[in-house]
Every structure is written in C-alpha cells, then in structure tokens.
Short mmCIF file of C-alpha atoms in Angstrom, two decimals:
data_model
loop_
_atom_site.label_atom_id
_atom_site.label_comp_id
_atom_site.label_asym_id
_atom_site.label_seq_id
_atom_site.Cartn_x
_atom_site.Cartn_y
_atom_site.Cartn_z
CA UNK B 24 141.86 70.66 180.94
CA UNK B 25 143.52 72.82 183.30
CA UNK B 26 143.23 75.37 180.66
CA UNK B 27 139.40 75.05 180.46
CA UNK B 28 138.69 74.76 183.78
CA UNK B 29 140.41 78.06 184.39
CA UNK B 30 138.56 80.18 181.67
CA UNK B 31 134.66 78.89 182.54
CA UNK B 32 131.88 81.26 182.05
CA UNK B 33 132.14 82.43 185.76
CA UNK B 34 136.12 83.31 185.87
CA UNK B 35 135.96 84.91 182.56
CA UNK B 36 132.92 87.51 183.69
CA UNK B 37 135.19 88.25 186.94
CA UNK B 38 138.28 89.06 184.83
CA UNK B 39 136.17 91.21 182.59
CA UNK B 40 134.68 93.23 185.88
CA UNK B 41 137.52 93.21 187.12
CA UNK B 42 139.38 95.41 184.40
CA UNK B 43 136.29 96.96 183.28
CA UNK B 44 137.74 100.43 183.81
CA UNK B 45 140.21 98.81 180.44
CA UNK B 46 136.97 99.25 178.84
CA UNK B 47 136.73 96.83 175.09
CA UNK B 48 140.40 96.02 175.95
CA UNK B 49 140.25 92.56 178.28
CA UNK B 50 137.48 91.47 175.78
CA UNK B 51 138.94 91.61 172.79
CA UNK B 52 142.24 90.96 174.47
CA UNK B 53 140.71 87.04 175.74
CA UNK B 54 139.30 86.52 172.02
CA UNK B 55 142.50 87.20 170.21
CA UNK B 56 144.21 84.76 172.87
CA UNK B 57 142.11 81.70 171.38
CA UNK B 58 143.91 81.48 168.02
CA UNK B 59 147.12 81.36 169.64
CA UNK B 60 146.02 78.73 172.51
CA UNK B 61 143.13 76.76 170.99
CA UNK B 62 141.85 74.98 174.69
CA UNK B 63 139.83 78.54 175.17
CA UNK B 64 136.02 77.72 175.07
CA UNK B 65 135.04 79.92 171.68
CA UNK B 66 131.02 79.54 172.92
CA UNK B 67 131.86 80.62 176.45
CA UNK B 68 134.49 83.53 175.99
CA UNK B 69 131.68 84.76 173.01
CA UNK B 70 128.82 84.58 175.02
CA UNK B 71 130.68 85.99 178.24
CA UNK B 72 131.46 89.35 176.19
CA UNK B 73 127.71 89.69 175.55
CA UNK B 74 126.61 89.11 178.79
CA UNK B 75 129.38 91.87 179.73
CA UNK B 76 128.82 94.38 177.30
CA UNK B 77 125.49 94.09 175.13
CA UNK B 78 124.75 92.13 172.17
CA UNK B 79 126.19 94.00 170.03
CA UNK B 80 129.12 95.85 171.76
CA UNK B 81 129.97 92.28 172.90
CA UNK B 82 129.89 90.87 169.30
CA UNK B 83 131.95 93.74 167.88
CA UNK B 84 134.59 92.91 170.77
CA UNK B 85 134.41 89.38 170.42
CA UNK B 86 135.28 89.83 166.26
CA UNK B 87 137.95 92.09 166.12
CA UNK B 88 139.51 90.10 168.48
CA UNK B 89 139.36 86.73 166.87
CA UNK B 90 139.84 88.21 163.69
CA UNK B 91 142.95 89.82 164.66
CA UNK B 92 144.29 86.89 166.23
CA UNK B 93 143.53 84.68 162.76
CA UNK B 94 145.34 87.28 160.80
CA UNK B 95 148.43 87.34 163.06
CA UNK B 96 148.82 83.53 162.99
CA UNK B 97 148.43 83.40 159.45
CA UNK B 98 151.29 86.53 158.82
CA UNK B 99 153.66 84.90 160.78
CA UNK B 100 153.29 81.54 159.45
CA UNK B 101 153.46 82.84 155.88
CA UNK B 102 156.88 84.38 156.94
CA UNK B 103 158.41 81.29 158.71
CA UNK B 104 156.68 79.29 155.40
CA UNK B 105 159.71 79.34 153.37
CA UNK B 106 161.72 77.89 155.93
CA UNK B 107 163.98 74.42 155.41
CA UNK B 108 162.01 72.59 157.41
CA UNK B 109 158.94 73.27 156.62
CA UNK B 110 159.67 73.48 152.77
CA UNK B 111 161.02 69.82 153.51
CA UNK B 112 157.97 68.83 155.43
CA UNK B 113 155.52 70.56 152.53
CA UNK B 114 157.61 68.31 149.71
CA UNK B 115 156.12 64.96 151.33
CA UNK B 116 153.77 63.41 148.52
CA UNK B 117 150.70 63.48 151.12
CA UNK B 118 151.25 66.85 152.15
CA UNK B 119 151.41 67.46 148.57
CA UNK B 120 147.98 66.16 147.96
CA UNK B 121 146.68 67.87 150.82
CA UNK B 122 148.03 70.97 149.92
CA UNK B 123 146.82 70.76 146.26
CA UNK B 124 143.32 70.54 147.18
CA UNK B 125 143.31 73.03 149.76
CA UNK B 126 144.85 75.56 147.24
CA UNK B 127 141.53 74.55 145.24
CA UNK B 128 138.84 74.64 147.67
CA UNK B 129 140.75 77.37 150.57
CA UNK B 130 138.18 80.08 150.28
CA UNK B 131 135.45 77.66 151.03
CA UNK B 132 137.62 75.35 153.42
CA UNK B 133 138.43 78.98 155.58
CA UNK B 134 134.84 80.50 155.39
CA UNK B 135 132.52 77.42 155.72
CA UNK B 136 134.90 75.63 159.14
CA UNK B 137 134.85 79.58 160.77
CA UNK B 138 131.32 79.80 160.90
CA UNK B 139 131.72 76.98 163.55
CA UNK B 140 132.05 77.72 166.81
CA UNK B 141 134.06 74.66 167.73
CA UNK B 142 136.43 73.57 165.60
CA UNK B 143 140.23 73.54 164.38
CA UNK B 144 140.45 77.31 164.05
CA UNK B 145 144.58 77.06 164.33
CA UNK B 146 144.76 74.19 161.87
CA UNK B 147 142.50 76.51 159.47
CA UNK B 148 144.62 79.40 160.02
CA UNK B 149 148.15 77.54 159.66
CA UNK B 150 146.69 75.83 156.55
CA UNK B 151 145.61 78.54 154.90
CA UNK B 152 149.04 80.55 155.42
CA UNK B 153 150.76 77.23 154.16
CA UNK B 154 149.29 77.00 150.80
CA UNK B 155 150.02 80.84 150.59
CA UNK B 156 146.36 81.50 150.29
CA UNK B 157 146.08 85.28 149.08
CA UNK B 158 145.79 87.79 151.97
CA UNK B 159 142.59 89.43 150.71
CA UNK B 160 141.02 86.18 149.95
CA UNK B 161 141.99 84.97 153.57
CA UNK B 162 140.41 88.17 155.31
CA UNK B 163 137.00 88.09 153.26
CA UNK B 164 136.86 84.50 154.18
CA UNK B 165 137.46 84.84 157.98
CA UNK B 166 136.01 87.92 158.63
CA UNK B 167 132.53 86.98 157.25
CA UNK B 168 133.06 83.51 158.34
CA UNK B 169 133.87 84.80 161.85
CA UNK B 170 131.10 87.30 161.85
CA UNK B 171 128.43 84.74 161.62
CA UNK B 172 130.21 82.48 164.11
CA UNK B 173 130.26 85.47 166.85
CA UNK B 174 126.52 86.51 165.07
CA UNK B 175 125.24 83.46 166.07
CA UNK B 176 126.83 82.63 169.32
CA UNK B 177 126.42 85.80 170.77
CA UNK B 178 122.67 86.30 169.89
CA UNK B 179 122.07 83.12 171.21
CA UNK B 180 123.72 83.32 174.60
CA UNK B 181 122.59 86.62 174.57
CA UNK B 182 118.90 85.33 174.99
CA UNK B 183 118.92 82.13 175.19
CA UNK B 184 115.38 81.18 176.48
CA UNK B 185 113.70 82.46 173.64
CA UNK B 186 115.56 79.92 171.55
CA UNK B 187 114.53 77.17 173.84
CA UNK B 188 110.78 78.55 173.83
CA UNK B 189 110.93 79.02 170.25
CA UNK B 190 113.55 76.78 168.28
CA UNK B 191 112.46 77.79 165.19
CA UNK B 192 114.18 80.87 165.50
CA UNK B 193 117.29 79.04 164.77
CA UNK B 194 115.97 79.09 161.35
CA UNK B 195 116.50 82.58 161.19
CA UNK B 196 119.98 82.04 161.94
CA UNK B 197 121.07 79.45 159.36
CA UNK B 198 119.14 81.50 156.65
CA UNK B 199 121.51 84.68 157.85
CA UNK B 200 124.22 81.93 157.52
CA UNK B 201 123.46 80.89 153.92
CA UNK B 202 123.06 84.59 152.61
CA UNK B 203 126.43 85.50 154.24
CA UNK B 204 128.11 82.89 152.59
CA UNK B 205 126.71 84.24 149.03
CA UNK B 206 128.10 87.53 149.30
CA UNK B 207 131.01 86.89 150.63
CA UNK B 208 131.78 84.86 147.77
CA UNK B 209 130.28 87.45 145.65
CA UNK B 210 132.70 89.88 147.44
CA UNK B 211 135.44 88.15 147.02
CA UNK B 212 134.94 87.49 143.09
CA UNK B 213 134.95 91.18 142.81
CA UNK B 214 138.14 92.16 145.08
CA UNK B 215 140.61 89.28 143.64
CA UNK B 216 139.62 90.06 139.83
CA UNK B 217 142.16 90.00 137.94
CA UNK B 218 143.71 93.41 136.86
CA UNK B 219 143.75 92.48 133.19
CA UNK B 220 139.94 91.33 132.98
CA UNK B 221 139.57 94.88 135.17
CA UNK B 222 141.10 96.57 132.76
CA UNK B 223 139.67 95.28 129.35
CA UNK B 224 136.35 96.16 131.01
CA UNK B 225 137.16 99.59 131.64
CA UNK B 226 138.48 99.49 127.81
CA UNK B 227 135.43 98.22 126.60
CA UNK B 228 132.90 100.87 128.67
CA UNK B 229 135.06 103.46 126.92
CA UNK B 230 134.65 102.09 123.42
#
C-alpha cells in the first residue's frame, strides 16, 4: 500500500517533469520497474506517460520499458532455473502438472494474461522462464501481448471522455485485440519452424 500510495497518477507526472530534461529516460525507466516490483499501478504509470509525452511517444516509452523489464526477469530466472532448489521444488508432482500444461499452452498463457492491464505479470514472466519456454516464442508473445495492453491503456487515458461519450468505441479496441492475437500467432508459426521442415521446403521449390 505504501508502495501505491507513493506512485499515484499525481507523484508520477511530478517525477516525470521533474527529470524531463532525461527526456524518454524516467518513463521508460518507471515501466521497466513494474516487472521487478509488481505493487506499481500498470493503468496509472501507462496512462501518466501519455499524458506526459503524447499518445504515441508515451506508448512507445511505456513498451520498451515493460518489455525490457519482462525479458530481464525471464533471462535471469532461466539462469538461476537449474539451480538445486529450484530443480527440487520443480520435481514436486503438482508442480509437475502445472508445469506440463504450461509447456502446452505457454504461448497462449504469456500473450492472452499480457494483454491485461492488471494482472500477475511476474508470475507470467517467472513461469514462462521455468518451463524454459523458447526465447523467441517468449518475445513474440509479450511484445504483441504488451503492445495491445499499452495500445489500449494509453489510448484510453489518453482521451478518455470520448470513451465515456461513446462506449462503443471500445469495440474498436477489442477487434484490434483479436486481430493482434492472429498474427502474432501467425508470426510466431513462421519464426519457430522447424529448420528441417524449412529446409525440405526450400528442397522442394528447387525441384
């Protein structure tokens, strides 16, 4: 709480005037903080970047940072992974079962709980290291996934009364949402194809 009640929407837009002259630096700086303590308001942080620095400037602040805080949880967990304890923990038949399903389902499990702008974004992140999720599977997921989070939050805050005046607009939004979600899987089909397969295609096309 005393967390919260330090970073509200007010104290965050001082900090960011404050170092201004830093210029994208204190905003990206305050996103990449919130996958390493999770307390930080994700809606008010987002939305405090816009108001600061545009829409858009403000979402491309807000992503890097969060991205680049996801990615450097899940590197360092994937290097502490093999560790005795935590092999020990990870041998525990529920963990087990956990695990096994996550291994099945990570891609959507990472992309679907980032577009959310509340959520267990350092469970997601330690998970997905855990199960040894590919790296290039894990960065399609959560950069899309964060991208529509930010997207959406920022756009939103950004204007907000026209949402209220017009709440179908949020339509707009989940529709973005859904498309996002097909190419990104698409994407990621492409990137984490097998060699082999790429190769007897090229084979083939030569034939």
């Amino acid at each position: 709480m005393d967390i919260k009640s330090l970073f509200t929407e007010e104290n965050i837009q001082l900090i960011l005037d404050q170092y201004r002259s830093f210029g994208p630096l204190p905003g990206i700086f305050i996103t990449f903080l919130k996958s390493f303590v999770p307390p930080l308001p994700t809606i008010v942080i987002v939305g405090a970047n816009a108001a600061a620095y545009g829409l858009w400037l403000g979402f491309l602040y807000s992503l890097i940072g969060i991205v680049s805080g996801c990615m450097t949880v899940y590197l360092i967990v994937r290097k502490i992974s093999t560790h005795r304890m935590i092999q020990r923990w990870a041998q525990k038949p529920k963990v087990q079962k956990r695990m096994e399903w996550m291994r099945k389902n990570a891609f959507n499990y990472v992309f679907i709980l980032s577009i959310f702008p509340v959520g267990p974004f350092a469970v997601i992140n330690l998970a997905a290291a855990l199960v040894l999720m590919p790296f290039r599977s894990f960065m399609i997921a959560i950069i899309f996934g964060k991208a529509i989070m930010v997207f959406m939050v920022s756009f939103i805050g950004y204007d907000i009364k026209q949402f209220i005046e017009s709440p179908l607009k949020l339509l707009y939004v989940l529709i973005f949402a859904l498309i996002s979600w097909y190419v990104c899987r698409k994407v990621e089909a492409w990137i984490t194809k097998p060699a082999s397969i790429a190769g007897e295609e090229s084979t083939s096309r030569s034939v």
